[in-house]
PDB file of C-alpha atoms in Angstrom:
ATOM      1  CA  MET A  16     153.442 -44.875 -30.280  1.00  0.00           C
ATOM      2  CA  GLN A  17     152.163 -43.295 -27.062  1.00  0.00           C
ATOM      3  CA  GLN A  18     154.214 -44.234 -23.946  1.00  0.00           C
ATOM      4  CA  GLY A  19     156.767 -46.124 -26.010  1.00  0.00           C
ATOM      5  CA  SER A  20     157.963 -46.978 -29.506  1.00  0.00           C
ATOM      6  CA  LEU A  21     157.926 -50.080 -31.681  1.00  0.00           C
ATOM      7  CA  ILE A  22     160.924 -50.662 -33.956  1.00  0.00           C
ATOM      8  CA  ARG A  23     162.132 -53.408 -36.271  1.00  0.00           C
ATOM      9  CA  SER A  24     165.641 -54.555 -35.407  1.00  0.00           C
ATOM     10  CA  GLY A  25     167.982 -56.765 -37.435  1.00  0.00           C
ATOM     11  CA  ARG A  26     170.004 -59.668 -36.072  1.00  0.00           C
ATOM     12  CA  LYS A  27     173.180 -61.354 -37.289  1.00  0.00           C
ATOM     13  CA  LEU A  28     171.484 -64.741 -37.123  1.00  0.00           C
ATOM     14  CA  GLY A  29     167.793 -65.391 -37.670  1.00  0.00           C
ATOM     15  CA  PRO A  30     164.971 -63.126 -38.825  1.00  0.00           C
ATOM     16  CA  ASP A  31     164.500 -59.510 -37.750  1.00  0.00           C
ATOM     17  CA  VAL A  32     162.616 -58.871 -34.515  1.00  0.00           C
ATOM     18  CA  TRP A  33     160.153 -56.266 -33.317  1.00  0.00           C
ATOM     19  CA  GLN A  34     161.293 -54.433 -30.196  1.00  0.00           C
ATOM     20  CA  PHE A  35     159.204 -52.298 -27.872  1.00  0.00           C
ATOM     21  CA  ARG A  36     161.048 -49.503 -26.078  1.00  0.00           C
ATOM     22  CA  TRP A  37     159.705 -47.353 -23.262  1.00  0.00           C
ATOM     23  CA  ALA A  38     160.851 -45.180 -20.378  1.00  0.00           C
ATOM     24  CA  ASP A  39     160.212 -46.032 -16.748  1.00  0.00           C
ATOM     25  CA  ARG A  40     161.080 -44.573 -13.354  1.00  0.00           C
ATOM     26  CA  GLY A  41     163.544 -46.249 -11.013  1.00  0.00           C
ATOM     27  CA  PRO A  42     163.114 -46.379  -7.231  1.00  0.00           C
ATOM     28  CA  PHE A  43     164.850 -42.985  -6.864  1.00  0.00           C
ATOM     29  CA  GLY A  44     162.933 -41.250  -9.645  1.00  0.00           C
ATOM     30  CA  LYS A  45     165.666 -41.665 -12.270  1.00  0.00           C
ATOM     31  CA  ARG A  46     164.399 -42.346 -15.791  1.00  0.00           C
ATOM     32  CA  ILE A  47     165.290 -45.833 -17.031  1.00  0.00           C
ATOM     33  CA  TYR A  48     164.990 -46.881 -20.667  1.00  0.00           C
ATOM     34  CA  ARG A  49     163.795 -50.440 -21.182  1.00  0.00           C
ATOM     35  CA  THR A  50     163.498 -52.753 -24.198  1.00  0.00           C
ATOM     36  CA  ARG A  51     161.514 -55.923 -24.708  1.00  0.00           C
ATOM     37  CA  VAL A  52     161.401 -58.185 -27.773  1.00  0.00           C
ATOM     38  CA  VAL A  53     157.809 -58.620 -28.970  1.00  0.00           C
ATOM     39  CA  GLY A  54     158.518 -61.337 -31.539  1.00  0.00           C
ATOM     40  CA  THR A  55     160.071 -62.034 -34.925  1.00  0.00           C
ATOM     41  CA  VAL A  56     158.859 -60.796 -38.303  1.00  0.00           C
ATOM     42  CA  CYS A  57     157.793 -64.376 -38.961  1.00  0.00           C
ATOM     43  CA  GLN A  58     155.328 -64.164 -36.074  1.00  0.00           C
ATOM     44  CA  TYR A  59     154.288 -60.574 -36.850  1.00  0.00           C
ATOM     45  CA  PRO A  60     154.883 -59.844 -40.569  1.00  0.00           C
ATOM     46  CA  ASP A  61     153.887 -56.172 -40.400  1.00  0.00           C
ATOM     47  CA  ALA A  62     153.854 -53.295 -37.925  1.00  0.00           C
ATOM     48  CA  ASP A  63     150.086 -53.511 -37.387  1.00  0.00           C
ATOM     49  CA  SER A  64     150.191 -57.119 -36.161  1.00  0.00           C
ATOM     50  CA  ALA A  65     153.167 -56.328 -33.924  1.00  0.00           C
ATOM     51  CA  HIS A  66     151.352 -53.267 -32.588  1.00  0.00           C
ATOM     52  CA  ASN A  67     148.376 -55.441 -31.556  1.00  0.00           C
ATOM     53  CA  ALA A  68     150.697 -57.654 -29.527  1.00  0.00           C
ATOM     54  CA  VAL A  69     152.326 -54.620 -27.927  1.00  0.00           C
ATOM     55  CA  THR A  70     148.971 -53.166 -26.884  1.00  0.00           C
ATOM     56  CA  GLY A  71     148.417 -56.033 -24.473  1.00  0.00           C
ATOM     57  CA  LEU A  72     152.031 -55.847 -23.317  1.00  0.00           C
ATOM     58  CA  MET A  73     151.591 -52.161 -22.468  1.00  0.00           C
ATOM     59  CA  ARG A  74     148.796 -53.095 -20.084  1.00  0.00           C
ATOM     60  CA  GLU A  75     151.205 -55.196 -18.082  1.00  0.00           C
ATOM     61  CA  ILE A  76     153.757 -52.386 -18.092  1.00  0.00           C
ATOM     62  CA  SER A  77     151.058 -49.895 -17.069  1.00  0.00           C
ATOM     63  CA  GLN A  78     150.975 -51.435 -13.584  1.00  0.00           C
ATOM     64  CA  ASN A  79     153.719 -48.875 -12.970  1.00  0.00           C
ATOM     65  CA  PRO A  80     152.166 -45.863 -11.119  1.00  0.00           C
ATOM     66  CA  LEU A  81     153.230 -43.583 -13.990  1.00  0.00           C
ATOM     67  CA  HIS A  82     150.731 -45.216 -16.335  1.00  0.00           C
ATOM     68  CA  ARG A  83     147.654 -45.994 -14.233  1.00  0.00           C
ATOM     69  CA  SER A  84     145.495 -43.483 -16.091  1.00  0.00           C
ATOM     70  CA  SER A  85     145.215 -45.774 -19.145  1.00  0.00           C
ATOM     71  CA  PRO A  86     141.695 -46.606 -20.432  1.00  0.00           C
ATOM     72  CA  PRO A  87     140.004 -49.978 -19.661  1.00  0.00           C
ATOM     73  CA  MET A  88     141.509 -52.994 -21.357  1.00  0.00           C
ATOM     74  CA  THR A  89     139.565 -54.542 -24.258  1.00  0.00           C
ATOM     75  CA  ILE A  90     139.198 -58.177 -25.305  1.00  0.00           C
ATOM     76  CA  SER A  91     141.340 -57.520 -28.391  1.00  0.00           C
ATOM     77  CA  GLU A  92     144.154 -56.156 -26.221  1.00  0.00           C
ATOM     78  CA  LEU A  93     143.862 -59.113 -23.871  1.00  0.00           C
ATOM     79  CA  CYS A  94     144.050 -61.487 -26.861  1.00  0.00           C
ATOM     80  CA  GLY A  95     147.249 -59.767 -28.021  1.00  0.00           C
ATOM     81  CA  HIS A  96     148.808 -60.165 -24.584  1.00  0.00           C
ATOM     82  CA  PHE A  97     147.703 -63.808 -24.421  1.00  0.00           C
ATOM     83  CA  VAL A  98     149.095 -64.609 -27.882  1.00  0.00           C
ATOM     84  CA  HIS A  99     152.411 -62.966 -27.057  1.00  0.00           C
ATOM     85  CA  ARG A 100     152.773 -64.734 -23.710  1.00  0.00           C
ATOM     86  CA  GLU A 101     151.108 -68.121 -24.217  1.00  0.00           C
ATOM     87  CA  LEU A 102     151.090 -68.917 -27.954  1.00  0.00           C
ATOM     88  CA  ALA A 103     154.670 -67.983 -28.837  1.00  0.00           C
ATOM     89  CA  ASP A 104     156.761 -70.649 -30.563  1.00  0.00           C
ATOM     90  CA  ASP A 105     159.133 -70.929 -27.604  1.00  0.00           C
ATOM     91  CA  ASN A 106     156.287 -71.551 -25.135  1.00  0.00           C
ATOM     92  CA  THR A 107     156.051 -75.336 -24.696  1.00  0.00           C
ATOM     93  CA  TRP A 108     153.204 -75.278 -22.188  1.00  0.00           C
ATOM     94  CA  ARG A 109     150.687 -75.942 -24.995  1.00  0.00           C
ATOM     95  CA  SER A 110     151.015 -78.181 -28.031  1.00  0.00           C
ATOM     96  CA  TYR A 111     151.340 -76.858 -31.581  1.00  0.00           C
ATOM     97  CA  SER A 112     147.832 -78.076 -32.465  1.00  0.00           C
ATOM     98  CA  THR A 113     146.321 -76.322 -29.432  1.00  0.00           C
ATOM     99  CA  LYS A 114     148.093 -73.058 -30.287  1.00  0.00           C
ATOM    100  CA  LYS A 115     146.868 -73.299 -33.879  1.00  0.00           C
ATOM    101  CA  ALA A 116     143.272 -73.954 -32.775  1.00  0.00           C
ATOM    102  CA  TYR A 117     143.368 -71.085 -30.248  1.00  0.00           C
ATOM    103  CA  ARG A 118     144.640 -68.656 -32.890  1.00  0.00           C
ATOM    104  CA  ALA A 119     141.891 -69.743 -35.290  1.00  0.00           C
ATOM    105  CA  TYR A 120     139.102 -69.294 -32.722  1.00  0.00           C
ATOM    106  CA  LEU A 121     140.466 -65.904 -31.679  1.00  0.00           C
ATOM    107  CA  LYS A 122     140.743 -64.632 -35.238  1.00  0.00           C
ATOM    108  CA  ARG A 123     137.498 -66.107 -36.603  1.00  0.00           C
ATOM    109  CA  TRP A 124     135.049 -65.734 -33.711  1.00  0.00           C
ATOM    110  CA  ILE A 125     136.190 -64.020 -30.529  1.00  0.00           C
ATOM    111  CA  ILE A 126     137.989 -60.888 -31.765  1.00  0.00           C
ATOM    112  CA  PRO A 127     135.473 -59.972 -34.530  1.00  0.00           C
ATOM    113  CA  HIS A 128     132.575 -59.999 -32.035  1.00  0.00           C
ATOM    114  CA  TRP A 129     134.164 -59.056 -28.704  1.00  0.00           C
ATOM    115  CA  GLY A 130     137.374 -57.274 -29.735  1.00  0.00           C
ATOM    116  CA  THR A 131     136.355 -53.708 -28.852  1.00  0.00           C
ATOM    117  CA  THR A 132     134.497 -54.698 -25.688  1.00  0.00           C
ATOM    118  CA  PRO A 133     136.158 -53.645 -22.407  1.00  0.00           C
ATOM    119  CA  LEU A 134     136.737 -56.550 -20.025  1.00  0.00           C
ATOM    120  CA  PHE A 135     134.407 -55.120 -17.399  1.00  0.00           C
ATOM    121  CA  GLU A 136     131.501 -55.082 -19.899  1.00  0.00           C
ATOM    122  CA  VAL A 137     131.650 -58.825 -20.633  1.00  0.00           C
ATOM    123  CA  ARG A 138     128.676 -60.476 -18.910  1.00  0.00           C
ATOM    124  CA  THR A 139     127.978 -64.148 -18.263  1.00  0.00           C
ATOM    125  CA  MET A 140     124.520 -64.159 -19.857  1.00  0.00           C
ATOM    126  CA  GLY A 141     125.694 -62.100 -22.824  1.00  0.00           C
ATOM    127  CA  VAL A 142     128.379 -64.648 -23.658  1.00  0.00           C
ATOM    128  CA  GLU A 143     125.966 -67.535 -23.112  1.00  0.00           C
ATOM    129  CA  SER A 144     123.407 -66.012 -25.481  1.00  0.00           C
ATOM    130  CA  TRP A 145     126.072 -65.326 -28.115  1.00  0.00           C
ATOM    131  CA  LEU A 146     127.345 -68.916 -28.011  1.00  0.00           C
ATOM    132  CA  ARG A 147     123.844 -70.298 -28.487  1.00  0.00           C
ATOM    133  CA  HIS A 148     123.403 -68.311 -31.698  1.00  0.00           C
ATOM    134  CA  LEU A 149     126.709 -69.270 -33.325  1.00  0.00           C
ATOM    135  CA  PRO A 150     126.329 -71.424 -36.488  1.00  0.00           C
ATOM    136  CA  LEU A 151     128.628 -74.072 -35.031  1.00  0.00           C
ATOM    137  CA  ALA A 152     128.415 -77.524 -33.493  1.00  0.00           C
ATOM    138  CA  LYS A 153     128.002 -77.588 -29.723  1.00  0.00           C
ATOM    139  CA  SER A 154     131.476 -79.056 -29.335  1.00  0.00           C
ATOM    140  CA  SER A 155     132.986 -76.057 -31.153  1.00  0.00           C
ATOM    141  CA  CYS A 156     130.946 -73.624 -29.030  1.00  0.00           C
ATOM    142  CA  ALA A 157     132.205 -75.403 -25.920  1.00  0.00           C
ATOM    143  CA  LYS A 158     135.803 -74.940 -27.106  1.00  0.00           C
ATOM    144  CA  ILE A 159     135.216 -71.225 -27.683  1.00  0.00           C
ATOM    145  CA  ARG A 160     133.678 -70.941 -24.227  1.00  0.00           C
ATOM    146  CA  GLY A 161     136.719 -72.706 -22.791  1.00  0.00           C
ATOM    147  CA  LEU A 162     139.109 -70.361 -24.605  1.00  0.00           C
ATOM    148  CA  LEU A 163     137.248 -67.292 -23.315  1.00  0.00           C
ATOM    149  CA  SER A 164     137.632 -68.654 -19.798  1.00  0.00           C
ATOM    150  CA  VAL A 165     141.350 -69.245 -20.419  1.00  0.00           C
ATOM    151  CA  LEU A 166     141.663 -65.613 -21.584  1.00  0.00           C
ATOM    152  CA  PHE A 167     140.108 -64.231 -18.406  1.00  0.00           C
ATOM    153  CA  ASN A 168     142.176 -66.545 -16.217  1.00  0.00           C
ATOM    154  CA  HIS A 169     145.213 -65.200 -18.055  1.00  0.00           C
ATOM    155  CA  ALA A 170     144.090 -61.633 -17.299  1.00  0.00           C
ATOM    156  CA  CYS A 171     143.683 -62.500 -13.607  1.00  0.00           C
ATOM    157  CA  ARG A 172     147.094 -64.189 -13.506  1.00  0.00           C
ATOM    158  CA  TYR A 173     148.819 -61.061 -14.817  1.00  0.00           C
ATOM    159  CA  GLU A 174     146.654 -58.784 -12.641  1.00  0.00           C
ATOM    160  CA  LEU A 175     145.072 -57.150 -15.690  1.00  0.00           C
ATOM    161  CA  PHE A 176     141.578 -57.944 -14.393  1.00  0.00           C
ATOM    162  CA  ASP A 177     140.090 -59.270 -11.175  1.00  0.00           C
ATOM    163  CA  ARG A 178     137.411 -61.810 -12.157  1.00  0.00           C
ATOM    164  CA  ASN A 179     136.341 -64.415 -14.716  1.00  0.00           C
ATOM    165  CA  PRO A 180     132.765 -63.813 -16.000  1.00  0.00           C
ATOM    166  CA  ILE A 181     132.962 -66.965 -18.148  1.00  0.00           C
ATOM    167  CA  ARG A 182     133.116 -69.270 -15.120  1.00  0.00           C
ATOM    168  CA  LEU A 183     129.317 -69.566 -14.894  1.00  0.00           C
ATOM    169  CA  VAL A 184     128.606 -69.644 -18.657  1.00  0.00           C
ATOM    170  CA  ARG A 185     126.700 -72.819 -19.511  1.00  0.00           C
ATOM    171  CA  GLN A 186     127.579 -74.481 -22.803  1.00  0.00           C
ATOM    172  CA  GLY A 187     127.127 -78.177 -23.488  1.00  0.00           C
ATOM    173  CA  ALA A 188     129.293 -80.158 -25.890  1.00  0.00           C
ATOM    174  CA  LYS A 189     126.776 -82.847 -26.896  1.00  0.00           C
ATOM    175  CA  ARG A 190     125.494 -83.113 -30.469  1.00  0.00           C
ATOM    176  CA  ARG A 191     122.440 -81.055 -31.386  1.00  0.00           C
ATOM    177  CA  SER A 192     120.917 -84.106 -33.095  1.00  0.00           C
ATOM    178  CA  THR A 193     121.534 -87.840 -33.291  1.00  0.00           C
ATOM    179  CA  PRO A 194     123.557 -88.653 -36.449  1.00  0.00           C
ATOM    180  CA  SER A 195     122.140 -91.048 -39.039  1.00  0.00           C
ATOM    181  CA  VAL A 196     123.919 -94.392 -39.107  1.00  0.00           C
ATOM    182  CA  LEU A 197     123.950 -96.260 -42.417  1.00  0.00           C
ATOM    183  CA  ALA A 198     123.941-100.037 -42.634  1.00  0.00           C
ATOM    184  CA  PRO A 199     126.672-101.710 -44.767  1.00  0.00           C
ATOM    185  CA  ALA A 200     124.136-102.461 -47.508  1.00  0.00           C
ATOM    186  CA  GLU A 201     123.083 -98.790 -47.622  1.00  0.00           C
ATOM    187  CA  ILE A 202     126.699 -97.651 -47.892  1.00  0.00           C
ATOM    188  CA  LYS A 203     127.298-100.139 -50.743  1.00  0.00           C
ATOM    189  CA  ALA A 204     124.219 -98.900 -52.611  1.00  0.00           C
ATOM    190  CA  LEU A 205     125.415 -95.326 -52.191  1.00  0.00           C
ATOM    191  CA  LEU A 206     128.904 -96.138 -53.499  1.00  0.00           C
ATOM    192  CA  ASP A 207     127.637 -97.918 -56.616  1.00  0.00           C
ATOM    193  CA  GLY A 208     126.440 -94.661 -58.174  1.00  0.00           C
ATOM    194  CA  LEU A 209     129.527 -92.571 -57.457  1.00  0.00           C
ATOM    195  CA  GLY A 210     132.809 -91.798 -59.186  1.00  0.00           C
ATOM    196  CA  LEU A 211     136.229 -92.730 -57.819  1.00  0.00           C
ATOM    197  CA  ARG A 212     136.813 -89.460 -55.939  1.00  0.00           C
ATOM    198  CA  GLU A 213     133.308 -89.346 -54.478  1.00  0.00           C
ATOM    199  CA  ARG A 214     133.580 -93.000 -53.409  1.00  0.00           C
ATOM    200  CA  ALA A 215     136.773 -92.184 -51.502  1.00  0.00           C
ATOM    201  CA  LEU A 216     135.113 -89.239 -49.723  1.00  0.00           C
ATOM    202  CA  VAL A 217     132.093 -91.329 -48.730  1.00  0.00           C
ATOM    203  CA  LEU A 218     134.315 -94.128 -47.402  1.00  0.00           C
ATOM    204  CA  ILE A 219     136.296 -91.636 -45.288  1.00  0.00           C
ATOM    205  CA  ALA A 220     133.103 -90.083 -43.923  1.00  0.00           C
ATOM    206  CA  ALA A 221     131.537 -93.475 -43.188  1.00  0.00           C
ATOM    207  CA  SER A 222     134.620 -94.825 -41.411  1.00  0.00           C
ATOM    208  CA  THR A 223     135.433 -91.734 -39.362  1.00  0.00           C
ATOM    209  CA  GLY A 224     131.957 -90.367 -38.663  1.00  0.00           C
ATOM    210  CA  THR A 225     132.842 -86.914 -40.016  1.00  0.00           C
ATOM    211  CA  SER A 226     129.502 -86.476 -41.795  1.00  0.00           C
ATOM    212  CA  GLU A 227     126.749 -85.284 -39.533  1.00  0.00           C
TER     213      GLU A 227
END
Protein backbone atom coordinates (compact mmCIF):
# COMPACT_ATOMS: atom_id res chain seq x y z
CA MET A 1 0.00 0.00 0.00
CA GLN A 2 1.35 3.42 -0.96
CA GLN A 3 2.57 5.52 2.03
CA GLY A 4 1.98 2.66 4.45
CA SER A 5 1.08 -1.00 4.83
CA LEU A 6 -1.94 -2.92 6.08
CA ILE A 7 -1.30 -6.17 7.95
CA ARG A 8 -3.37 -8.70 9.85
CA SER A 9 -2.09 -9.25 13.38
CA GLY A 10 -3.03 -11.98 15.85
CA ARG A 11 -3.83 -11.44 19.52
CA LYS A 12 -3.68 -13.76 22.52
CA LEU A 13 -7.26 -12.87 23.42
CA GLY A 14 -9.98 -11.92 20.97
CA PRO A 15 -10.08 -11.94 17.17
CA ASP A 16 -7.23 -10.85 14.91
CA VAL A 17 -6.95 -7.15 14.09
CA TRP A 18 -5.97 -5.15 11.04
CA GLN A 19 -3.09 -2.76 11.65
CA PHE A 20 -1.99 0.14 9.49
CA ARG A 21 1.71 1.01 9.64
CA TRP A 22 3.37 4.08 8.16
CA ALA A 23 6.47 6.24 8.50
CA ASP A 24 6.37 9.85 9.63
CA ARG A 25 8.88 12.60 10.36
CA GLY A 26 9.54 13.84 13.88
CA PRO A 27 10.17 17.49 14.75
CA PHE A 28 13.91 17.07 14.03
CA GLY A 29 13.49 15.22 10.75
CA LYS A 30 14.02 11.75 12.23
CA ARG A 31 11.87 9.01 10.69
CA ILE A 32 9.30 7.61 13.13
CA TYR A 33 7.38 4.40 12.49
CA ARG A 34 3.77 4.47 13.66
CA THR A 35 1.01 1.86 13.99
CA ARG A 36 -2.73 2.24 14.35
CA VAL A 37 -5.36 -0.49 14.76
CA VAL A 38 -8.02 -0.18 12.05
CA GLY A 39 -10.42 -2.76 13.49
CA THR A 40 -10.97 -6.46 14.06
CA VAL A 41 -11.55 -9.13 11.42
CA CYS A 42 -15.13 -9.24 12.66
CA GLN A 43 -15.60 -5.63 11.58
CA TYR A 44 -13.56 -6.02 8.38
CA PRO A 45 -13.61 -9.69 7.27
CA ASP A 46 -11.24 -9.23 4.33
CA ALA A 47 -8.36 -7.01 3.25
CA ASP A 48 -10.50 -5.04 0.79
CA SER A 49 -12.97 -3.87 3.46
CA ALA A 50 -10.10 -2.98 5.80
CA HIS A 51 -8.37 -1.12 2.98
CA ASN A 52 -11.48 1.04 2.45
CA ALA A 53 -11.40 2.06 6.10
CA VAL A 54 -7.69 2.83 5.89
CA THR A 55 -8.16 5.06 2.85
CA GLY A 56 -10.10 7.56 4.92
CA LEU A 57 -7.63 7.21 7.78
CA MET A 58 -4.76 8.08 5.44
CA ARG A 59 -6.45 11.39 4.67
CA GLU A 60 -6.24 12.34 8.31
CA ILE A 61 -2.60 11.27 8.44
CA SER A 62 -1.89 13.21 5.23
CA GLN A 63 -2.25 16.48 7.15
CA ASN A 64 1.46 15.92 7.75
CA PRO A 65 3.43 18.16 5.30
CA LEU A 66 5.09 15.05 3.83
CA HIS A 67 1.80 13.90 2.32
CA ARG A 68 0.00 17.05 1.17
CA SER A 69 0.28 16.13 -2.50
CA SER A 70 -2.46 13.48 -2.19
CA PRO A 71 -5.42 13.68 -4.62
CA PRO A 72 -8.83 15.13 -3.55
CA MET A 73 -10.79 13.05 -1.09
CA THR A 74 -13.85 11.17 -2.40
CA ILE A 75 -17.18 10.43 -0.73
CA SER A 76 -16.25 6.74 -0.48
CA GLU A 77 -13.04 7.61 1.37
CA LEU A 78 -14.93 9.96 3.67
CA CYS A 79 -17.46 7.19 4.40
CA GLY A 80 -14.61 4.84 5.33
CA HIS A 81 -13.16 7.40 7.72
CA PHE A 82 -16.61 8.07 9.21
CA VAL A 83 -17.35 4.36 9.71
CA HIS A 84 -13.98 3.79 11.36
CA ARG A 85 -14.31 6.77 13.69
CA GLU A 86 -18.04 7.03 14.42
CA LEU A 87 -19.63 3.61 13.80
CA ALA A 88 -17.12 1.38 15.58
CA ASP A 89 -18.48 -0.96 18.24
CA ASP A 90 -16.61 0.85 21.02
CA ASN A 91 -18.06 4.24 20.05
CA THR A 92 -21.06 4.83 22.34
CA TRP A 93 -21.97 8.24 20.96
CA ARG A 94 -24.63 6.66 18.71
CA SER A 95 -26.98 3.78 19.44
CA TYR A 96 -26.67 0.36 17.82
CA SER A 97 -29.83 0.94 15.75
CA THR A 98 -28.52 4.28 14.45
CA LYS A 99 -25.17 2.73 13.48
CA LYS A 100 -26.97 -0.10 11.68
CA ALA A 101 -29.22 2.33 9.78
CA TYR A 102 -26.26 4.56 8.83
CA ARG A 103 -24.32 1.57 7.48
CA ALA A 104 -27.33 0.46 5.44
CA TYR A 105 -27.89 3.90 3.88
CA LEU A 106 -24.19 4.25 3.09
CA LYS A 107 -23.94 0.84 1.46
CA ARG A 108 -27.28 0.88 -0.40
CA TRP A 109 -27.62 4.49 -1.57
CA ILE A 110 -24.81 6.93 -0.86
CA ILE A 111 -21.65 5.02 -1.84
CA PRO A 112 -23.06 3.43 -5.05
CA HIS A 113 -24.06 6.86 -6.42
CA TRP A 114 -21.57 9.29 -4.86
CA GLY A 115 -18.63 7.05 -3.92
CA THR A 116 -16.17 8.17 -6.61
CA THR A 117 -17.18 11.83 -6.42
CA PRO A 118 -14.58 14.18 -4.90
CA LEU A 119 -15.92 16.22 -1.99
CA PHE A 120 -15.43 19.51 -3.80
CA GLU A 121 -17.68 18.34 -6.68
CA VAL A 122 -20.73 17.69 -4.47
CA ARG A 123 -23.25 20.47 -5.12
CA THR A 124 -26.36 21.43 -3.18
CA MET A 125 -28.72 21.31 -6.16
CA GLY A 126 -27.21 18.07 -7.45
CA VAL A 127 -27.92 16.31 -4.16
CA GLU A 128 -31.41 17.82 -3.98
CA SER A 129 -32.25 16.60 -7.48
CA TRP A 130 -30.89 13.12 -6.73
CA LEU A 131 -32.98 12.81 -3.56
CA ARG A 132 -36.15 13.77 -5.40
CA HIS A 133 -35.66 10.93 -7.89
CA LEU A 134 -34.98 8.17 -5.36
CA PRO A 135 -37.70 5.46 -5.24
CA LEU A 136 -38.12 5.96 -1.50
CA ALA A 137 -40.56 7.54 0.93
CA LYS A 138 -39.87 11.18 1.77
CA SER A 139 -38.97 10.21 5.33
CA SER A 140 -36.24 7.88 4.05
CA CYS A 141 -34.92 10.58 1.68
CA ALA A 142 -34.81 12.99 4.61
CA LYS A 143 -32.74 10.49 6.60
CA ILE A 144 -30.29 10.10 3.71
CA ARG A 145 -30.04 13.87 3.43
CA GLY A 146 -29.35 14.05 7.16
CA LEU A 147 -26.63 11.39 6.92
CA LEU A 148 -24.93 13.24 4.05
CA SER A 149 -24.88 16.36 6.20
CA VAL A 150 -23.42 14.35 9.10
CA LEU A 151 -20.69 13.07 6.75
CA PHE A 152 -19.66 16.57 5.69
CA ASN A 153 -19.75 17.84 9.27
CA HIS A 154 -17.46 14.93 10.12
CA ALA A 155 -15.09 15.98 7.32
CA CYS A 156 -15.05 19.56 8.64
CA ARG A 157 -14.44 18.36 12.20
CA TYR A 158 -11.35 16.41 11.15
CA GLU A 159 -10.22 19.20 8.80
CA LEU A 160 -10.60 16.98 5.74
CA PHE A 161 -12.85 19.55 4.06
CA ASP A 162 -13.91 23.12 4.74
CA ARG A 163 -17.66 23.32 4.06
CA ASN A 164 -20.97 21.44 4.14
CA PRO A 165 -22.83 21.64 0.78
CA ILE A 166 -25.75 19.66 2.24
CA ARG A 167 -26.70 22.44 4.66
CA LEU A 168 -29.01 24.13 2.13
CA VAL A 169 -30.44 20.95 0.56
CA ARG A 170 -34.22 20.98 0.88
CA GLN A 171 -35.88 17.64 1.58
CA GLY A 172 -39.22 17.27 3.33
CA ALA A 173 -40.18 14.26 5.42
CA LYS A 174 -43.97 14.38 4.95
CA ARG A 175 -45.82 11.59 3.13
CA ARG A 176 -46.15 11.89 -0.64
CA SER A 177 -49.84 10.98 -0.37
CA THR A 178 -52.48 10.65 2.33
CA PRO A 179 -52.80 6.97 3.38
CA SER A 180 -56.14 5.19 3.06
CA VAL A 181 -57.79 4.51 6.41
CA LEU A 182 -60.10 1.50 6.61
CA ALA A 183 -63.13 1.39 8.87
CA PRO A 184 -63.46 -1.60 11.27
CA ALA A 185 -66.18 -3.12 9.08
CA GLU A 186 -63.91 -2.90 6.01
CA ILE A 187 -61.06 -4.58 7.87
CA LYS A 188 -63.41 -7.38 9.00
CA ALA A 189 -64.64 -7.93 5.44
CA LEU A 190 -61.05 -8.09 4.23
CA LEU A 191 -60.07 -10.64 6.90
CA ASP A 192 -62.98 -12.98 6.16
CA GLY A 193 -61.49 -14.02 2.82
CA LEU A 194 -57.93 -14.61 3.99
CA GLY A 195 -55.93 -17.50 5.40
CA LEU A 196 -54.39 -17.55 8.88
CA ARG A 197 -51.00 -16.12 7.84
CA GLU A 198 -52.51 -13.41 5.64
CA ARG A 199 -54.95 -12.45 8.40
CA ALA A 200 -52.03 -11.96 10.79
CA LEU A 201 -50.19 -9.74 8.28
CA VAL A 202 -53.27 -7.60 7.66
CA LEU A 203 -53.88 -7.18 11.40
CA ILE A 204 -50.27 -6.06 11.93
CA ALA A 205 -50.49 -3.60 9.04
CA ALA A 206 -53.85 -2.23 10.20
CA SER A 207 -52.72 -1.77 13.81
CA THR A 208 -49.31 -0.27 13.10
CA GLY A 209 -50.00 1.70 9.92
CA THR A 210 -47.14 0.03 8.04
CA SER A 211 -49.12 -0.32 4.81
CA GLU A 212 -49.15 2.81 2.73
